[in-house]
Short mmCIF file of N, CA and C in Angstrom, two decimals:
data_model
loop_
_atom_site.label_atom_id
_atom_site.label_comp_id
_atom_site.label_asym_id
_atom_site.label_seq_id
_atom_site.Cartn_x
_atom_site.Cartn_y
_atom_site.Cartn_z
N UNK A 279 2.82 -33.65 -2.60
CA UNK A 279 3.61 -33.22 -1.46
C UNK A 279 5.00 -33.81 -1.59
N UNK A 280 5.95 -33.00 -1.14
CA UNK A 280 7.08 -33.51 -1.32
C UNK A 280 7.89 -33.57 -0.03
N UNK A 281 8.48 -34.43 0.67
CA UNK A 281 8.74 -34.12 2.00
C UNK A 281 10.24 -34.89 2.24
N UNK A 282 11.14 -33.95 2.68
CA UNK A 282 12.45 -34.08 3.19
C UNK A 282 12.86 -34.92 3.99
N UNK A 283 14.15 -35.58 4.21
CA UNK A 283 14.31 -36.09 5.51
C UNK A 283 16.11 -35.80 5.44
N UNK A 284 16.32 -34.91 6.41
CA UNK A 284 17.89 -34.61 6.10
C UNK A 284 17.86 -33.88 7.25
N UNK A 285 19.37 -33.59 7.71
CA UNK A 285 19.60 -33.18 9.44
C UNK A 285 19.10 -32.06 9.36
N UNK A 286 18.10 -31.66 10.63
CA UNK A 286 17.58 -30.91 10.75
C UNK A 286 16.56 -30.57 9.61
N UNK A 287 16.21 -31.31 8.72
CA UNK A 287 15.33 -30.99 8.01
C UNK A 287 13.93 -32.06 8.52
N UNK A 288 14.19 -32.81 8.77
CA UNK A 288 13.20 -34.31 9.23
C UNK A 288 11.91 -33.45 9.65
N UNK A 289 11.08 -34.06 8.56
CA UNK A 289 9.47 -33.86 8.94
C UNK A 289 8.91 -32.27 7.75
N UNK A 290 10.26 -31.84 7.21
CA UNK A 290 9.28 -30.26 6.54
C UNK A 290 8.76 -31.19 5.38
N UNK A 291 7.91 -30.49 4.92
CA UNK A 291 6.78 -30.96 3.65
C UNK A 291 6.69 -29.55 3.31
N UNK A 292 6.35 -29.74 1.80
CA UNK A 292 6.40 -28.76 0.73
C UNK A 292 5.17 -29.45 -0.04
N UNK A 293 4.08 -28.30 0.19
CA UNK A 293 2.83 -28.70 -0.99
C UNK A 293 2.44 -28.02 -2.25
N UNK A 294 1.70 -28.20 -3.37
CA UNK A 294 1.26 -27.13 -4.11
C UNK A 294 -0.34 -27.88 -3.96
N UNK A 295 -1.48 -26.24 -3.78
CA UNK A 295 -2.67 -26.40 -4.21
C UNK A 295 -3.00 -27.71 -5.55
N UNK A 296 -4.03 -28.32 -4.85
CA UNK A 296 -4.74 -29.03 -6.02
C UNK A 296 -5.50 -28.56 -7.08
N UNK A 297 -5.71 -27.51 -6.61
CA UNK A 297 -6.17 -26.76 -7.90
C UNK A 297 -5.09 -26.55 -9.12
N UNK A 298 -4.03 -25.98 -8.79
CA UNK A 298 -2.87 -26.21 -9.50
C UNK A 298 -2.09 -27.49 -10.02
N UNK A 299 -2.29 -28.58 -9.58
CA UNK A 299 -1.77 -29.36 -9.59
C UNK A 299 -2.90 -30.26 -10.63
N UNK A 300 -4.13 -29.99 -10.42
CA UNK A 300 -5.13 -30.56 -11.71
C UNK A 300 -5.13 -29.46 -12.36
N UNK A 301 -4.63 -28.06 -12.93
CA UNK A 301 -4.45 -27.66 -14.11
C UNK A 301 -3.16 -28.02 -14.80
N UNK A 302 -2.33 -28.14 -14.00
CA UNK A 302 -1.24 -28.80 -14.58
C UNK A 302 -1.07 -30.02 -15.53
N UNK A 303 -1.91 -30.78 -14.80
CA UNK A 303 -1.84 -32.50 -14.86
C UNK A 303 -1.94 -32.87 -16.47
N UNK A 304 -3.04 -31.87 -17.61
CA UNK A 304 -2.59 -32.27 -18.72
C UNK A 304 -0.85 -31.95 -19.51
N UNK A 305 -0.43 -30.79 -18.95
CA UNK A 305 0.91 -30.54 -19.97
C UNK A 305 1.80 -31.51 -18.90
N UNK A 306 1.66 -32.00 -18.07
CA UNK A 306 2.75 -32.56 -17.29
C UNK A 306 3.12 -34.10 -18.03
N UNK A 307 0.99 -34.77 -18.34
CA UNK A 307 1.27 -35.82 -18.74
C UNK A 307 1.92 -36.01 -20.06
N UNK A 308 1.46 -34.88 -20.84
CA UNK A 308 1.88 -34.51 -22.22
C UNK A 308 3.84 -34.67 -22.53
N UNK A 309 4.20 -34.20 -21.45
CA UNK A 309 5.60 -34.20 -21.00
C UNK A 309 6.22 -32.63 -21.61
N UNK A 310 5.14 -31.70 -21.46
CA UNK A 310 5.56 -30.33 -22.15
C UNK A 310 5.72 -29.55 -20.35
N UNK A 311 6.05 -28.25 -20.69
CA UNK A 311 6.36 -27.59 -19.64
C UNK A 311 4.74 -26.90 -19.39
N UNK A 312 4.80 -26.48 -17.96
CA UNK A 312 3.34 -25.79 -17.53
C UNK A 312 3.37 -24.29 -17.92
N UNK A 313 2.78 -24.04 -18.77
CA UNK A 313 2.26 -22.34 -18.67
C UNK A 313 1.72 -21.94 -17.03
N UNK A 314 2.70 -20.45 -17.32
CA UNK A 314 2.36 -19.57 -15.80
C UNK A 314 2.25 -18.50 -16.30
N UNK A 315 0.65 -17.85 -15.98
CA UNK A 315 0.71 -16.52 -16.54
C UNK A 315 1.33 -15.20 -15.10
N UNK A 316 1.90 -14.40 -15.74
CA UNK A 316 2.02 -13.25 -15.10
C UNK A 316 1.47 -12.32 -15.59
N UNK A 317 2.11 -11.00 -14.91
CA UNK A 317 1.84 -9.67 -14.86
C UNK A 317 3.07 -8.58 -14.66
N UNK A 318 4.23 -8.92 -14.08
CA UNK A 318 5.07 -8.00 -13.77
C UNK A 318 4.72 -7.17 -12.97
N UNK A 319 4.48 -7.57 -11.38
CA UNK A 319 4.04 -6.41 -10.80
C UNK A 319 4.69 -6.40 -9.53
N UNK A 320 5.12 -5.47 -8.65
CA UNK A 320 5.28 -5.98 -7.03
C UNK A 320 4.31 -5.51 -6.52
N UNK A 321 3.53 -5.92 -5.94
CA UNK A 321 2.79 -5.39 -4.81
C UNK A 321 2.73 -5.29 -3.51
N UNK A 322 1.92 -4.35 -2.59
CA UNK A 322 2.02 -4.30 -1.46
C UNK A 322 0.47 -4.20 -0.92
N UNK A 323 -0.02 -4.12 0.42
CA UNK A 323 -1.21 -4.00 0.63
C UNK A 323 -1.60 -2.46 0.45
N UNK A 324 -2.89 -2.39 0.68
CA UNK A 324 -3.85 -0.99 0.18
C UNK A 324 -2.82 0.54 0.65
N UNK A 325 -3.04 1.12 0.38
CA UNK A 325 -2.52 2.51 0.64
C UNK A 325 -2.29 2.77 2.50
N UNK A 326 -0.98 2.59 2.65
CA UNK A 326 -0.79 3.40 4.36
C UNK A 326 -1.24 4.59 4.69
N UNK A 327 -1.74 5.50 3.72
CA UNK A 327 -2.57 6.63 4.51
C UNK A 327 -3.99 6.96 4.33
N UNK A 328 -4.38 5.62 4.09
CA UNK A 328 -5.79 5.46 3.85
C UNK A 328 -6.26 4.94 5.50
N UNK A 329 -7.19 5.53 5.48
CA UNK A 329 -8.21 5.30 7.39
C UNK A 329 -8.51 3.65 7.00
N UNK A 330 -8.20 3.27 8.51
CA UNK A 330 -8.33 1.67 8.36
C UNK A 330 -10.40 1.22 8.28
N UNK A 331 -10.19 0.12 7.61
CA UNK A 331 -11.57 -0.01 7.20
C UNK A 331 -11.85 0.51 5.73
N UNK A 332 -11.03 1.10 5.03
CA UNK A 332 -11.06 1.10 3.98
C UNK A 332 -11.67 0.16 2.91
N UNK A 333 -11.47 0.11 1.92
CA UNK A 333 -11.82 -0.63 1.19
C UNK A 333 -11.17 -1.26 0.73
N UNK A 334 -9.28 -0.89 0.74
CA UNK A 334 -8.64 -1.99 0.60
C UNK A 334 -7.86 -1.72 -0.67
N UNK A 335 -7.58 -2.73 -1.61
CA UNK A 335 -6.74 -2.45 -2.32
C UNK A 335 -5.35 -3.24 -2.50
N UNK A 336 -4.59 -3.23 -3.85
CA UNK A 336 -3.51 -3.55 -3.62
C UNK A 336 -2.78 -2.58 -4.76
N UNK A 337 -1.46 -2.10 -3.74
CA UNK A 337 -0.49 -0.82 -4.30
C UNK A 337 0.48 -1.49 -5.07
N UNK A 338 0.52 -1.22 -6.60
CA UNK A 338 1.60 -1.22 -7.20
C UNK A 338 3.39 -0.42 -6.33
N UNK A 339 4.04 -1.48 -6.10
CA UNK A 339 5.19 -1.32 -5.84
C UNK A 339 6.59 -0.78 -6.86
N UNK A 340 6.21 -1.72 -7.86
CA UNK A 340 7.16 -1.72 -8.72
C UNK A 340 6.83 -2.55 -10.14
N UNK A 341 6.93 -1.91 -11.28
CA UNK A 341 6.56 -2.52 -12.33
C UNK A 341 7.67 -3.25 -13.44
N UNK A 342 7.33 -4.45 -13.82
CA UNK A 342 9.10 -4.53 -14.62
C UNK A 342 8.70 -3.70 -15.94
N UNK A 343 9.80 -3.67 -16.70
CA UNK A 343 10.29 -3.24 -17.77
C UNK A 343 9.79 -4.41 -19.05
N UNK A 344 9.14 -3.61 -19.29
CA UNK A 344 8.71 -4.97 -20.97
C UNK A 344 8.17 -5.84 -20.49
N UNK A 345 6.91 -5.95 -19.14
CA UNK A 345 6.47 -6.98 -18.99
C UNK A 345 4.59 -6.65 -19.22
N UNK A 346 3.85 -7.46 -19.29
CA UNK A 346 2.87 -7.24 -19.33
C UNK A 346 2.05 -6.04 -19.26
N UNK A 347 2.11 -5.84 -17.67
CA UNK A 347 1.75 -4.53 -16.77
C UNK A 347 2.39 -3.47 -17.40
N UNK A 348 3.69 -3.36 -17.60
CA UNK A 348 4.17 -2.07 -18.30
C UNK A 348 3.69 -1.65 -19.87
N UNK A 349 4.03 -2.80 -20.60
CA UNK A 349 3.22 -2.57 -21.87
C UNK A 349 1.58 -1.61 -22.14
N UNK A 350 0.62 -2.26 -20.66
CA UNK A 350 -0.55 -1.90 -20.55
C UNK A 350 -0.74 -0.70 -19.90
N UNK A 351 0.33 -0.18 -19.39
CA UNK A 351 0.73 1.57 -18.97
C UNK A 351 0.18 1.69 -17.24
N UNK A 352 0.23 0.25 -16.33
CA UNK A 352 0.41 0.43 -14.97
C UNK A 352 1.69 1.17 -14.72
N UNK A 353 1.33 2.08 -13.69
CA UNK A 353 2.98 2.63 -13.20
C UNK A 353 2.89 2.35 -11.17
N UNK A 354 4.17 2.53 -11.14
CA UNK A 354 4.49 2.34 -9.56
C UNK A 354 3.10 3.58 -8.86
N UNK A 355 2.66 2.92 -7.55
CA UNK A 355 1.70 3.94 -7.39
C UNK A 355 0.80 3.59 -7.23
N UNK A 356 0.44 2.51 -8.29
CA UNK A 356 -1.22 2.97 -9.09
C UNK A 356 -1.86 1.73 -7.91
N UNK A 357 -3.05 2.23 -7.69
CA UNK A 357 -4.10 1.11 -6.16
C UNK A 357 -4.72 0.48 -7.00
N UNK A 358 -4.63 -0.77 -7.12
CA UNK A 358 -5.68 -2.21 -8.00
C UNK A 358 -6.82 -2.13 -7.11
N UNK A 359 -7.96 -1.60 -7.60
CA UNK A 359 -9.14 -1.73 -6.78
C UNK A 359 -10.32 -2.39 -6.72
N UNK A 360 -10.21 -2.89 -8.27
CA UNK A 360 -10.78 -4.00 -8.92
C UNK A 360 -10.38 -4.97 -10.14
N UNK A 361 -10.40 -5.88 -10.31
CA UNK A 361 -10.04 -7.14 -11.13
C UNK A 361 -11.41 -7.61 -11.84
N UNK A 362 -11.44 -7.26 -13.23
CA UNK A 362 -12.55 -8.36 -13.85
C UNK A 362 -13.85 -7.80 -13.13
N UNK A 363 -13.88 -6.89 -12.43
CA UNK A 363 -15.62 -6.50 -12.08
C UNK A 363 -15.58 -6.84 -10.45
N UNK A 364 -14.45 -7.60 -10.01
CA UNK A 364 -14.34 -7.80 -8.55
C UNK A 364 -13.29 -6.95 -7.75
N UNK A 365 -14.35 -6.54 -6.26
CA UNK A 365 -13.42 -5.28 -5.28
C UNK A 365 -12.15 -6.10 -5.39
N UNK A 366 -11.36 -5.77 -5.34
CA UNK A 366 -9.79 -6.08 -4.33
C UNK A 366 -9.68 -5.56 -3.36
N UNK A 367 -9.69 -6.54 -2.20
CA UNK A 367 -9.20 -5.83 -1.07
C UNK A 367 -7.87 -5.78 -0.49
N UNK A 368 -7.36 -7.29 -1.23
CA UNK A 368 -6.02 -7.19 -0.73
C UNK A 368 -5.07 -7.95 -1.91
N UNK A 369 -3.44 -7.46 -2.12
CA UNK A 369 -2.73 -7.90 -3.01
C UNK A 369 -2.77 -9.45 -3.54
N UNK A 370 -3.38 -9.99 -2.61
CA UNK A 370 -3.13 -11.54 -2.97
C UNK A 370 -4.44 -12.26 -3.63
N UNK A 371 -5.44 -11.36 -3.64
CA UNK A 371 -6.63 -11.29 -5.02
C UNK A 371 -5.95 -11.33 -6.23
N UNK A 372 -5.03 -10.23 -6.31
CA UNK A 372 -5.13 -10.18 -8.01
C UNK A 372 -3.81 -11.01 -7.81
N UNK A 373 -2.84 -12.07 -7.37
CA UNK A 373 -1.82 -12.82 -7.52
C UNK A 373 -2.95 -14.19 -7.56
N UNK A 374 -3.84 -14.52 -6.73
CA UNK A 374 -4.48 -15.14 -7.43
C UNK A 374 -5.58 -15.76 -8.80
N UNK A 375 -5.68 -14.67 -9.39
CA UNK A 375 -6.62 -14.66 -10.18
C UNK A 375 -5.41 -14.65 -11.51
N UNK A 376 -4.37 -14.02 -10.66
CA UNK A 376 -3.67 -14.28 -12.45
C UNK A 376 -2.92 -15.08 -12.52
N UNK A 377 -2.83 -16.14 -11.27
CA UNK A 377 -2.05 -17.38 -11.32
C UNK A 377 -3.03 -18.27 -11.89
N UNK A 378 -4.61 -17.87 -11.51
CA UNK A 378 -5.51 -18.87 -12.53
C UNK A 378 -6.21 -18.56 -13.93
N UNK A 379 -5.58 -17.44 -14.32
CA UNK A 379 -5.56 -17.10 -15.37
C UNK A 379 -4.87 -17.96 -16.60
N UNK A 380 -5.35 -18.19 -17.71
CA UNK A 380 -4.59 -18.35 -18.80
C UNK A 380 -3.70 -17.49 -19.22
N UNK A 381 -2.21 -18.29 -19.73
CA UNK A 381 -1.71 -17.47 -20.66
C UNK A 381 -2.26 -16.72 -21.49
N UNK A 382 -2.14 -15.61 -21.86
CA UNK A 382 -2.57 -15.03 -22.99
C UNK A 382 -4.21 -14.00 -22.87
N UNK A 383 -4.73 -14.02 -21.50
CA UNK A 383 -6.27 -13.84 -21.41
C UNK A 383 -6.14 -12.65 -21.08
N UNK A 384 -7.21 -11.65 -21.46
CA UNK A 384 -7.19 -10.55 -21.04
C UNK A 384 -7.80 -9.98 -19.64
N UNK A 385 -7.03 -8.94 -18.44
CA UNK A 385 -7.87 -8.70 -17.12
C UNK A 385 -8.26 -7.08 -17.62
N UNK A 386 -9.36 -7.13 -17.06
CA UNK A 386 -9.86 -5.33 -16.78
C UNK A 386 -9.08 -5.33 -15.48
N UNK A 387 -8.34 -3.90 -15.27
CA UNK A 387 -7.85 -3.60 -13.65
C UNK A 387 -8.75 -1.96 -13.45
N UNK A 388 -9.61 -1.62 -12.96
CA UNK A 388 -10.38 -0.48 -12.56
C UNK A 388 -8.59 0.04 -11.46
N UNK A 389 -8.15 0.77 -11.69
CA UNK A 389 -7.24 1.29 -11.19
C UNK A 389 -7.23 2.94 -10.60
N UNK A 390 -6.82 3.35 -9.06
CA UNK A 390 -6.81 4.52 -8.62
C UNK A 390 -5.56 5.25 -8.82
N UNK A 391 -5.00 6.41 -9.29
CA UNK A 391 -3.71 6.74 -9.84
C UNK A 391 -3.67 8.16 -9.67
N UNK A 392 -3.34 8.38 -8.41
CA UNK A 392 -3.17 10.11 -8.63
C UNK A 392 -4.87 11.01 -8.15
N UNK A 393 -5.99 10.42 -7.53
CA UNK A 393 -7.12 10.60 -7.03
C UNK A 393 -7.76 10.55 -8.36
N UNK A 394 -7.53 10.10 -9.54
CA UNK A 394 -7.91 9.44 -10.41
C UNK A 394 -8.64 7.87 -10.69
N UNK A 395 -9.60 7.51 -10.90
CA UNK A 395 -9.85 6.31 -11.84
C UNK A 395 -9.40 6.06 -12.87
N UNK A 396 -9.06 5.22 -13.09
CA UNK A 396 -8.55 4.43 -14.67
C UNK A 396 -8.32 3.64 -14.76
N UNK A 397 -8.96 2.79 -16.15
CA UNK A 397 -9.29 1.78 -16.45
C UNK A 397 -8.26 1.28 -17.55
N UNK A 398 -7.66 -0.10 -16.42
CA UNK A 398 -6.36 -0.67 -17.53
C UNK A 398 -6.90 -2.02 -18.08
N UNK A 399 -6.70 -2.54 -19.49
CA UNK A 399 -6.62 -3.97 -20.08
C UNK A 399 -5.48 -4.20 -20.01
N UNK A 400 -4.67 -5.53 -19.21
CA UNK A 400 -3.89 -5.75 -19.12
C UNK A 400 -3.97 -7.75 -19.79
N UNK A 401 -3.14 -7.81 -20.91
CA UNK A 401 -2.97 -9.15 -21.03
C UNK A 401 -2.22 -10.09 -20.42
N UNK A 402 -2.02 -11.07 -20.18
CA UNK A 402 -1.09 -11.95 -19.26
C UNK A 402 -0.20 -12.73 -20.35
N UNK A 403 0.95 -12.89 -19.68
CA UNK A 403 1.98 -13.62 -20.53
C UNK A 403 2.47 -14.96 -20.22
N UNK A 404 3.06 -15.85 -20.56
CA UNK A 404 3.97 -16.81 -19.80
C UNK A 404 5.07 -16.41 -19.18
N UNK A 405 5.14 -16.87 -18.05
CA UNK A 405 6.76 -16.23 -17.06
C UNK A 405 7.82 -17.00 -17.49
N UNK A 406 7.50 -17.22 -18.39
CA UNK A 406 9.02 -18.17 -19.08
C UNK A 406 9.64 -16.96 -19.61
N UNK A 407 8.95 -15.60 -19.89
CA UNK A 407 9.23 -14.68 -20.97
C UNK A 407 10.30 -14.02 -19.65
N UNK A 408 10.16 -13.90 -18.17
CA UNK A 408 11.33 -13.11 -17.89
C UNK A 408 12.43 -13.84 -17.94
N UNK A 409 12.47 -15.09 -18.07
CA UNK A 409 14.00 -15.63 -18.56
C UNK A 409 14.65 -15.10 -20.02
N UNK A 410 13.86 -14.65 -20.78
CA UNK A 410 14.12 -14.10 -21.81
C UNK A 410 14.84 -13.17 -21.96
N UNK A 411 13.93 -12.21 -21.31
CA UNK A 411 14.89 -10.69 -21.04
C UNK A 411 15.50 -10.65 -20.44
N UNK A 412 16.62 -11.43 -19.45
CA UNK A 412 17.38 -11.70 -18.79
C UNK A 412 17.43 -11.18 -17.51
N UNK A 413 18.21 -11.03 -16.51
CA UNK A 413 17.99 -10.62 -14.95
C UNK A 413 17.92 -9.11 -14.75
N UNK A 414 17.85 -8.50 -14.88
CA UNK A 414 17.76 -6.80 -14.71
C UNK A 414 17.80 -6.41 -12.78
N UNK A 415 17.93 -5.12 -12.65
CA UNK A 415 18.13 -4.79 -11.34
C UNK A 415 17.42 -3.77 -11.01
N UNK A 416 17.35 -3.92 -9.70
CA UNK A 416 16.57 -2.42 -9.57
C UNK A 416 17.48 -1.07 -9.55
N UNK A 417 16.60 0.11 -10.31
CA UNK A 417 17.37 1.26 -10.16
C UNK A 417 17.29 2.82 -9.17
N UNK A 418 16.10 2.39 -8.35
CA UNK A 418 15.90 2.93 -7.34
C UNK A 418 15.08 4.67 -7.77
N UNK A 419 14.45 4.24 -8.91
CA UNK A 419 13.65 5.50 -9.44
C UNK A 419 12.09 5.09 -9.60
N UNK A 420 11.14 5.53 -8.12
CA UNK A 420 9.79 5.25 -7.62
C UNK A 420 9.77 3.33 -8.05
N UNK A 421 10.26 2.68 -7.55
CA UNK A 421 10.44 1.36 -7.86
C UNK A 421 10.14 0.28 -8.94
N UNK A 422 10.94 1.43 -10.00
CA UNK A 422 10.70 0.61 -11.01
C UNK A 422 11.98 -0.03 -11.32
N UNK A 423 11.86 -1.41 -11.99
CA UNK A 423 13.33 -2.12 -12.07
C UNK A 423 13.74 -1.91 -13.56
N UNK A 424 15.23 -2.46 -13.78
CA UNK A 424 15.77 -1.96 -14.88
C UNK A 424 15.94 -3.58 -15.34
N UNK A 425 16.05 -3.64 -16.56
CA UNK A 425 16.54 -4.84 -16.93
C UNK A 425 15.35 -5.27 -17.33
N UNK A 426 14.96 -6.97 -17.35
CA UNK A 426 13.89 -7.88 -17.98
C UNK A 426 13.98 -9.09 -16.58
N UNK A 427 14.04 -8.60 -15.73
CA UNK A 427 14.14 -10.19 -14.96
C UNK A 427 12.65 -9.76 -13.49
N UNK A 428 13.55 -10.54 -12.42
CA UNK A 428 12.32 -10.49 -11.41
C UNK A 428 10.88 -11.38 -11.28
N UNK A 429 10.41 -11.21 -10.45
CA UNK A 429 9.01 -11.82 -10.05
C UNK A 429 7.66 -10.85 -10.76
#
């Protein structure tokens, strides 16, 4: 925990999960940097014209350019409905599972696309890689971004 004391700041605290913080703990002691796997994805919750009680889901928003997800042929659109053999019901399933993912590991995504099923392998990368491709922007075509940067 890390906690402030500055005007008007007195008393905020800033934590990270212990779970994170004991996967970390070997490259930290090592004095190397922490692998973070991504995906390149934005998401949003399950489909707005789906009847509530659904089953849920999380909607591809926006995919980057040369990142994981795109390589593996997700497009803006597409409903994550399962991860690895598990429902998704909501976007912050599959942000967790690929924050505890290894670099480099492969996910099954059972994906809905067009009243279609389809089935994506998507590998995970280190997010060191969008510093690579540098900051890119969005170009306002079904929300996909231009460039190499982003979340």
């Amino acid at each position: 925990i890390i906690s402030m004391r500055a005007l008007f700041g007195e008393g905020i605290g800033f934590g990270i999960p212990v779970d994170s913080a004991k996967a970390a703990l070997p490259s930290l002691l090592q004095k190397k940097k922490v692998p973070r796997s991504y995906l390149g994805l934005k998401m949003a919750a399950g489909a707005p014209d789906r009847p509530r009680g659904g089953s849920g889901g999380a909607v591809v928003e926006m995919v980057l350019p040369r990142s994981p997800a795109a390589e593996a042929g997700l497009e803006a659109e597409d409903e994550i409905v399962e991860l690895d053999g598990r429902k998704i019901r909501q976007f912050d399933e599959v942000q967790a599972a690929v924050r505890s993912a290894t670099v480099g590991s492969a996910l099954k995504l059972k994906v809905r696309r067009g009243g279609q099923t389809v089935h994506v392998d998507v590998k995970t990368a280190d997010i060191r890689r969008l510093r690579e491709g540098g900051s890119g922007s969005m170009d306002g075509h079904r929300g996909r971004a231009s460039g190499g940067g982003g979340g």
